mmCIF file of C-alpha atoms and ligand atoms in Angstrom:
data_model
loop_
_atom_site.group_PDB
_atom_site.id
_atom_site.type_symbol
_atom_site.label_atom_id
_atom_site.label_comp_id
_atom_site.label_asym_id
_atom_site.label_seq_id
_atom_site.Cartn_x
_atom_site.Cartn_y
_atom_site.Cartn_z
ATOM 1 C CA UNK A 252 4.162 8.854 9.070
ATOM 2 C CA UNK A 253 1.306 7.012 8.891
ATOM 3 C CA UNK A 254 2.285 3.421 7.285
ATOM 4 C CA UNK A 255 -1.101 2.150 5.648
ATOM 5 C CA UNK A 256 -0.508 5.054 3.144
ATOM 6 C CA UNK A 257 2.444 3.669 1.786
ATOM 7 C CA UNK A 258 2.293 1.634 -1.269
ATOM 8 C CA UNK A 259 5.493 -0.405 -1.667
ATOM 9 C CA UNK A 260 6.590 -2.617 -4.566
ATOM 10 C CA UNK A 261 8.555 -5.588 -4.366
ATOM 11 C CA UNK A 262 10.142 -6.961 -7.202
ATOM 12 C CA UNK A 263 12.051 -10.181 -6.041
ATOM 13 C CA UNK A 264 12.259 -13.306 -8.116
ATOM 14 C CA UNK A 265 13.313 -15.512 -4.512
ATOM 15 C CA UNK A 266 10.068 -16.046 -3.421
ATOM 16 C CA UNK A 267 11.263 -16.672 -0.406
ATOM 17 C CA UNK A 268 13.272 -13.515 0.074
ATOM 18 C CA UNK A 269 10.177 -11.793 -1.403
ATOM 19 C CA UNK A 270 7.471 -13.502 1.033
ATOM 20 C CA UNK A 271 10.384 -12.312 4.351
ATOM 21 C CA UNK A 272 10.360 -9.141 3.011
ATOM 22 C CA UNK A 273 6.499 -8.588 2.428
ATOM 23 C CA UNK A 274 5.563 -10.197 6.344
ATOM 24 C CA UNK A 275 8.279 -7.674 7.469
ATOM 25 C CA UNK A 276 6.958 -4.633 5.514
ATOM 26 C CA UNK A 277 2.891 -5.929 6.474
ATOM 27 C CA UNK A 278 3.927 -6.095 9.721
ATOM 28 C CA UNK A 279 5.491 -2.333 9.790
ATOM 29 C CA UNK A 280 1.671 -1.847 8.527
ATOM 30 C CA UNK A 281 2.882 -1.044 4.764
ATOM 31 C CA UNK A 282 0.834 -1.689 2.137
ATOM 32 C CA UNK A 283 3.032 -4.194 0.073
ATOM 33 C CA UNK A 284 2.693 -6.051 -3.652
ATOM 34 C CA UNK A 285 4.733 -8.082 -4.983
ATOM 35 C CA UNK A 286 6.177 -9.291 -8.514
ATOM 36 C CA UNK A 287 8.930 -11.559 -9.383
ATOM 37 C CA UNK A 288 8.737 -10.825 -13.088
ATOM 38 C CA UNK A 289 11.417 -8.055 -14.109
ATOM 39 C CA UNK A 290 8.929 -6.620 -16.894
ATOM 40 C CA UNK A 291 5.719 -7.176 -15.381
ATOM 41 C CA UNK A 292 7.182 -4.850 -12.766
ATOM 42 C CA UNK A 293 8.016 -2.284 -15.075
ATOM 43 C CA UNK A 294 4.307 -1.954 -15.812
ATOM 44 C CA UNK A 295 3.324 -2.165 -12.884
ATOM 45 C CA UNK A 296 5.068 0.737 -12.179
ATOM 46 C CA UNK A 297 4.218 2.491 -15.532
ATOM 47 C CA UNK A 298 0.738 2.366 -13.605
ATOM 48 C CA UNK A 299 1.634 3.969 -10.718
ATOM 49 C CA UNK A 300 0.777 4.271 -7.609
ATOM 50 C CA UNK A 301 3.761 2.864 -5.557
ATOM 51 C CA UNK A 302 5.961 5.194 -2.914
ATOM 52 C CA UNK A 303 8.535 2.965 -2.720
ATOM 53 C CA UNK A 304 10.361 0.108 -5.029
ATOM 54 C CA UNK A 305 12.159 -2.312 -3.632
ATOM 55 C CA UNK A 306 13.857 -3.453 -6.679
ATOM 56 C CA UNK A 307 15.937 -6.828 -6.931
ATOM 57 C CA UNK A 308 19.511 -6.550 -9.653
ATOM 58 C CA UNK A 309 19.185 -10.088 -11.316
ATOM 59 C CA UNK A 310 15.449 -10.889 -12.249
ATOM 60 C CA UNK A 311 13.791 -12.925 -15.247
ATOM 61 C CA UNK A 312 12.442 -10.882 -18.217
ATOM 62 C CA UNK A 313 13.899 -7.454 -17.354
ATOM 63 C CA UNK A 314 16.982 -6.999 -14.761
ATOM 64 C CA UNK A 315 16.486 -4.557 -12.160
ATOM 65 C CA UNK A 316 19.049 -1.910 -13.709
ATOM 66 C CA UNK A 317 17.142 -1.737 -16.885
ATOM 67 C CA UNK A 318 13.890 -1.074 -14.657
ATOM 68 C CA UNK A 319 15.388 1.244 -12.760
ATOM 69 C CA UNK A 320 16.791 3.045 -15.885
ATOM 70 C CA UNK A 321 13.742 2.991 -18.049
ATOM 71 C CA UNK A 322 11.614 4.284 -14.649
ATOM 72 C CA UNK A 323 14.044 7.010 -14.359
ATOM 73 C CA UNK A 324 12.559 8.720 -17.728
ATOM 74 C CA UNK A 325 9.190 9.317 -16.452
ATOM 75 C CA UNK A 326 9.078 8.881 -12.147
ATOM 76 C CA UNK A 327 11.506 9.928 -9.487
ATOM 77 C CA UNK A 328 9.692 6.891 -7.135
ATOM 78 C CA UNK A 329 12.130 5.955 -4.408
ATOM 79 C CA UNK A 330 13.693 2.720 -5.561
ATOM 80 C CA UNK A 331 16.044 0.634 -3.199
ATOM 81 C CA UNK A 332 18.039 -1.860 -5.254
ATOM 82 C CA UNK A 333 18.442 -5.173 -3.631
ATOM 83 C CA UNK A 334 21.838 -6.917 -5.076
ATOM 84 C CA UNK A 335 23.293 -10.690 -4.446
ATOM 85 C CA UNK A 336 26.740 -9.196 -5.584
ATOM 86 C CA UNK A 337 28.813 -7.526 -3.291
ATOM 87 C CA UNK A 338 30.462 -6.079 -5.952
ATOM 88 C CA UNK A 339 31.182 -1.759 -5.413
ATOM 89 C CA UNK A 340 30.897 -1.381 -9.243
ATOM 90 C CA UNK A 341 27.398 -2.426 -8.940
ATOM 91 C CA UNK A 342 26.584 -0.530 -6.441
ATOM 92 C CA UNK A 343 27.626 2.856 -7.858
ATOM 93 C CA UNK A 344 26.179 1.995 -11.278
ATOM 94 C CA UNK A 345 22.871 1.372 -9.260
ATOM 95 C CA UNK A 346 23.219 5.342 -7.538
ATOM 96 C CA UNK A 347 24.503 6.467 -10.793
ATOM 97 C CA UNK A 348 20.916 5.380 -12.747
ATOM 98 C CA UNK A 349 19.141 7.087 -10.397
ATOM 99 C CA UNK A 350 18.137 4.012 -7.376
ATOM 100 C CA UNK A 351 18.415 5.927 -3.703
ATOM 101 C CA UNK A 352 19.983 3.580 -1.957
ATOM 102 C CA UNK A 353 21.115 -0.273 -1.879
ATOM 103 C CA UNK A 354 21.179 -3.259 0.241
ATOM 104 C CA UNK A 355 23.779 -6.201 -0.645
ATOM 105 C CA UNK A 356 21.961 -9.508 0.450
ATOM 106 C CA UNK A 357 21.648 -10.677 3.074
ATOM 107 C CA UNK A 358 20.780 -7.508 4.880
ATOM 108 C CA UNK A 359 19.513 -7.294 8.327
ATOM 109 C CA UNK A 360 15.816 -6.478 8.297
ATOM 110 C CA UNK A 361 16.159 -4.085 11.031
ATOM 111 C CA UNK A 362 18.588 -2.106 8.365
ATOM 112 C CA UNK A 363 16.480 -2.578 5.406
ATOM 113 C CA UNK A 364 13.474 -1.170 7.894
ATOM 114 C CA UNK A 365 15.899 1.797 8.747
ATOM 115 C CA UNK A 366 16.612 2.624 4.961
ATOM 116 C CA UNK A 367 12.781 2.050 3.689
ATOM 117 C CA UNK A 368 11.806 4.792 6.537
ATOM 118 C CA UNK A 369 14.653 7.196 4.987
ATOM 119 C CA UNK A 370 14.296 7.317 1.772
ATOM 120 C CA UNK A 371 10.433 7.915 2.431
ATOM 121 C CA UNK A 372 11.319 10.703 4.700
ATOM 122 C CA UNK A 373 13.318 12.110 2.050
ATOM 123 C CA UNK A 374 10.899 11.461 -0.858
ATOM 124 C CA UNK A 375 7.716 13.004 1.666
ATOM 125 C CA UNK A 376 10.001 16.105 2.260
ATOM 126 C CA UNK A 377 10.185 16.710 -1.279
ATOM 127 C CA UNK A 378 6.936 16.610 -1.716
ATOM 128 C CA UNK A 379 6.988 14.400 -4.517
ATOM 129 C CA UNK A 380 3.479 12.463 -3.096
ATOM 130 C CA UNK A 381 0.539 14.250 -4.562
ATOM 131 C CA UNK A 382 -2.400 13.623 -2.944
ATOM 132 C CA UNK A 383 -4.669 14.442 -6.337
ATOM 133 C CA UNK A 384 -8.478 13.089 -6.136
ATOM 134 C CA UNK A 385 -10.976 12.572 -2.633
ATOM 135 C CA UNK A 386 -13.462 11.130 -1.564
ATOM 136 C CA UNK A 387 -15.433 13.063 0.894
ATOM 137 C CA UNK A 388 -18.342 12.297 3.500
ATOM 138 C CA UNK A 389 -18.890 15.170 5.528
ATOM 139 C CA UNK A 390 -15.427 15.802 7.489
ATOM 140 C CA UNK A 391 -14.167 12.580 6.616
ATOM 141 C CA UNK A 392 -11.567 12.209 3.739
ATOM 142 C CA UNK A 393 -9.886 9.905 1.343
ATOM 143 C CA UNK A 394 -6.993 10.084 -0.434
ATOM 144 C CA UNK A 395 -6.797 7.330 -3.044
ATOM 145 C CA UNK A 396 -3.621 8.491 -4.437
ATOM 146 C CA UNK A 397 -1.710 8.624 -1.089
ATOM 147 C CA UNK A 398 -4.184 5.849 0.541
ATOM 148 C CA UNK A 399 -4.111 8.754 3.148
ATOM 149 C CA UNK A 400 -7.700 9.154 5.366
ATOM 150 C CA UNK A 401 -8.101 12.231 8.267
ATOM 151 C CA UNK A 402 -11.462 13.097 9.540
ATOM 152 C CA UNK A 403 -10.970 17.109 10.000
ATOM 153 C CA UNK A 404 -7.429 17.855 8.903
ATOM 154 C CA UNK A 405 -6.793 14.888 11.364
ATOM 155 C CA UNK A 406 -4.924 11.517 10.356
ATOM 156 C CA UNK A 407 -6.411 8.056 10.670
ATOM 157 C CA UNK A 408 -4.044 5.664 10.707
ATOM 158 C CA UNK A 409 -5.999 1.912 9.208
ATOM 159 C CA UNK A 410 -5.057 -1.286 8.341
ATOM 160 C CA UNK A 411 -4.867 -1.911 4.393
ATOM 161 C CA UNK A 412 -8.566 -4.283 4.429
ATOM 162 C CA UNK A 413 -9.920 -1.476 6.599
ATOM 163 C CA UNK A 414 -9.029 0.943 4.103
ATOM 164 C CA UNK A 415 -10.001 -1.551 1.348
ATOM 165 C CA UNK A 416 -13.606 -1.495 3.221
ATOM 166 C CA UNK A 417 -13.899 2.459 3.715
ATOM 167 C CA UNK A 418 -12.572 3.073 0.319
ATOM 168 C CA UNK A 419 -15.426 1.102 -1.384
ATOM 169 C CA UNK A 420 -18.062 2.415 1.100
ATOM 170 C CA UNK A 421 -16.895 6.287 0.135
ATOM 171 C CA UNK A 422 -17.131 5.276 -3.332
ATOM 172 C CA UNK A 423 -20.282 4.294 -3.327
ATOM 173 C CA UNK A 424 -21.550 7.221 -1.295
ATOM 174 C CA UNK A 425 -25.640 6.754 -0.070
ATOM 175 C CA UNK A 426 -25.602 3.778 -1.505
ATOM 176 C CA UNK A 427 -26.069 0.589 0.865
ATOM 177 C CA UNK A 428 -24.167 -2.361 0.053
ATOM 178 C CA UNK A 429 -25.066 -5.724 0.894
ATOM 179 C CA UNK A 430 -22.467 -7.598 2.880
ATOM 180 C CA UNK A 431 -22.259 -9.546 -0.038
ATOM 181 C CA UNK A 432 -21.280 -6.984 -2.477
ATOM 182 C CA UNK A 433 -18.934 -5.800 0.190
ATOM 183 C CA UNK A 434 -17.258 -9.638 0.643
ATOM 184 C CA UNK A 435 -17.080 -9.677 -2.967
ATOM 185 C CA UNK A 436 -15.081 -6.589 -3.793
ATOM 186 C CA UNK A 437 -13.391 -5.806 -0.454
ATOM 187 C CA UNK A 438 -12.236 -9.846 0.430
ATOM 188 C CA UNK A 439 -12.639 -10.858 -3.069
ATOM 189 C CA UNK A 440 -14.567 -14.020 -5.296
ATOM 190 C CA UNK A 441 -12.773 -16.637 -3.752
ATOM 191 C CA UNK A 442 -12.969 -15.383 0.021
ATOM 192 C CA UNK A 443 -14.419 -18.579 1.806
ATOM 193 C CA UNK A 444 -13.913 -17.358 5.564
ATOM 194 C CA UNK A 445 -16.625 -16.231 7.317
ATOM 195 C CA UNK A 446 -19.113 -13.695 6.107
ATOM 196 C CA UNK A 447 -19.411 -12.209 9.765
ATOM 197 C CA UNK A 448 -15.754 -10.735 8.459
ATOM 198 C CA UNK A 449 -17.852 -7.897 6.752
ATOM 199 C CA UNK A 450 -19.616 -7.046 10.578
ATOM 200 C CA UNK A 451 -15.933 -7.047 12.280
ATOM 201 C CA UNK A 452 -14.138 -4.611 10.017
ATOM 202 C CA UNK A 453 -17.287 -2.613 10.157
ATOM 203 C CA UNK A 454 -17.052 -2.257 13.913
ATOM 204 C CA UNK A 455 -12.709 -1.478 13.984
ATOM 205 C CA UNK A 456 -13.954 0.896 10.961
ATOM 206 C CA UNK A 457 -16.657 2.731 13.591
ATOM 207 C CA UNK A 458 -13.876 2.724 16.230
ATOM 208 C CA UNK A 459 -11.735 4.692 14.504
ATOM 209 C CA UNK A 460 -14.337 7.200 13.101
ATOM 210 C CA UNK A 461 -17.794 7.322 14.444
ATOM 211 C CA UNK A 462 -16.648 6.371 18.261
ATOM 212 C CA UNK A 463 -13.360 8.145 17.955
ATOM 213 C CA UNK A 464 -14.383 11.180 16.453
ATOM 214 C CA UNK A 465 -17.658 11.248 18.044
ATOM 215 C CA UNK A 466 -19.669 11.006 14.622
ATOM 216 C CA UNK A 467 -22.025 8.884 12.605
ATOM 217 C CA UNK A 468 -20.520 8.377 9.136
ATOM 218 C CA UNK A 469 -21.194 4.183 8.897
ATOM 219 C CA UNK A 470 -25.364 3.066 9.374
ATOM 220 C CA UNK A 471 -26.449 0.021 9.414
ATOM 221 C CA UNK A 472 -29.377 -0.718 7.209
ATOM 222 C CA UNK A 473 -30.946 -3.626 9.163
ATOM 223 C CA UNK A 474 -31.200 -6.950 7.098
ATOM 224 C CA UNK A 475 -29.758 -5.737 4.020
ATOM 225 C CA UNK A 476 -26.099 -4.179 5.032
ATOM 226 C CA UNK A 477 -24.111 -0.519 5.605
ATOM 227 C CA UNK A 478 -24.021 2.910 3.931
ATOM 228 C CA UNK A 479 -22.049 5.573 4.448
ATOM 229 C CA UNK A 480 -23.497 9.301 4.594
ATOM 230 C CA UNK A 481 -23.204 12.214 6.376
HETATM 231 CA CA1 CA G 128 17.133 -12.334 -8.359
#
């Protein structure tokens, strides 16, 4: 399974449980948000977009059973239910409402790992992931629904700012972009590192397409920026 595809949604009102929990998941290469706001979570979900909700019992403006009831009614996203209480009625009230699986805190991250990758296994083999809309550029493809990218038929597995990068290149097909354009909506307004960032991720991006696949998808237009084209 190819990580950077997966979208997962933390909803965790201990930041510092949430920040442990979103290194962890970065570092499996997950995509990761977070929200410590019971109903801001809920639309955030209404949105979609997620393959995975890691979903917290006790939370300020909507509790995590309520979430995971309401969600129930229009998505059949995998949630994991994260509970203080070591209490059994809990738990079975939390499988009963339709949540896949549980972890009483504190859980071993290694276990929480373990579960994450099962209950996407599960949710993948039920094909419950559509892949919907792509972007295309010759044999390359992208998947913004399923953050999923293959250059013919074949996986490529990239980090969630090299993604970021190729996304907004495919979108704007032919078109160059300025690295500042690309700063801007890639790194964001207040990015204050070091513009050369734009020329790096270009060249990891060119490793694992042009150079890999032995193509030319990413050109350099000299003093202005990059475009991407068959
Ligand atoms: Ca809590």
């Amino acid at each position: 399974m190819n990580n950077t595809n997966v979208h997962i949604l933390i909803v965790e009102d201990e930041l510092r449980i949430a920040r442990f929990l979103q290194i962890e998941l970065e570092h499996e290469g997950f995509r990761v948000t977070t929200e410590e706001n019971g109903e801001k979570a809920f639309e955030l979900i209404k949105k979609g977009g997620y393959d995975l909700i890691l979903l917290d019992l006790m939370l300020p403006g909507m509790d995590g059973m309520t979430i995971c009831r309401k969600v129930r009614e229009f998505s059949e996203v995998p949630i994991i239910m994260l509970t203080a209480r070591d209490d059994v009625e809990d738990k079975v009230e939390g499988l009963d409402i339709g949540a896949d699986d549980y972890m009483t805190k504190p859980f071993a991250i290694q276990e929480l790992l373990a579960r994450v990758r099962n209950v996407l296994r599960k949710s993948r083999g039920a094909g419950t992931v559509s892949r919907g809309d792509s972007y295309v550029v010759g044999d390359l493809v992208l998947y913004p629904n399923t953050y999923e990218v293959e250059v013919a038929g074949e996986p490529v597995q990239l980090t969630r700012r090299e993604y970021d990068l190729l996304e907004f290149l495919m979108r704007n097909k032919r078109t160059v972009l300025t690295r500042d354009q690309i700063l801007e909506q890639v790194w964001g307004y207040d990015y204050s590192g070091d513009t050369n960032v734009v020329d790096v991720y270009i060249r990891y991006l060119r490793a694992k397409l042009d150079d890999r696949f032995d193509k030319k998808y990413i050109y350099t237009v000299r003093g202005v920026g990059y475009v991407i084209r068959d």
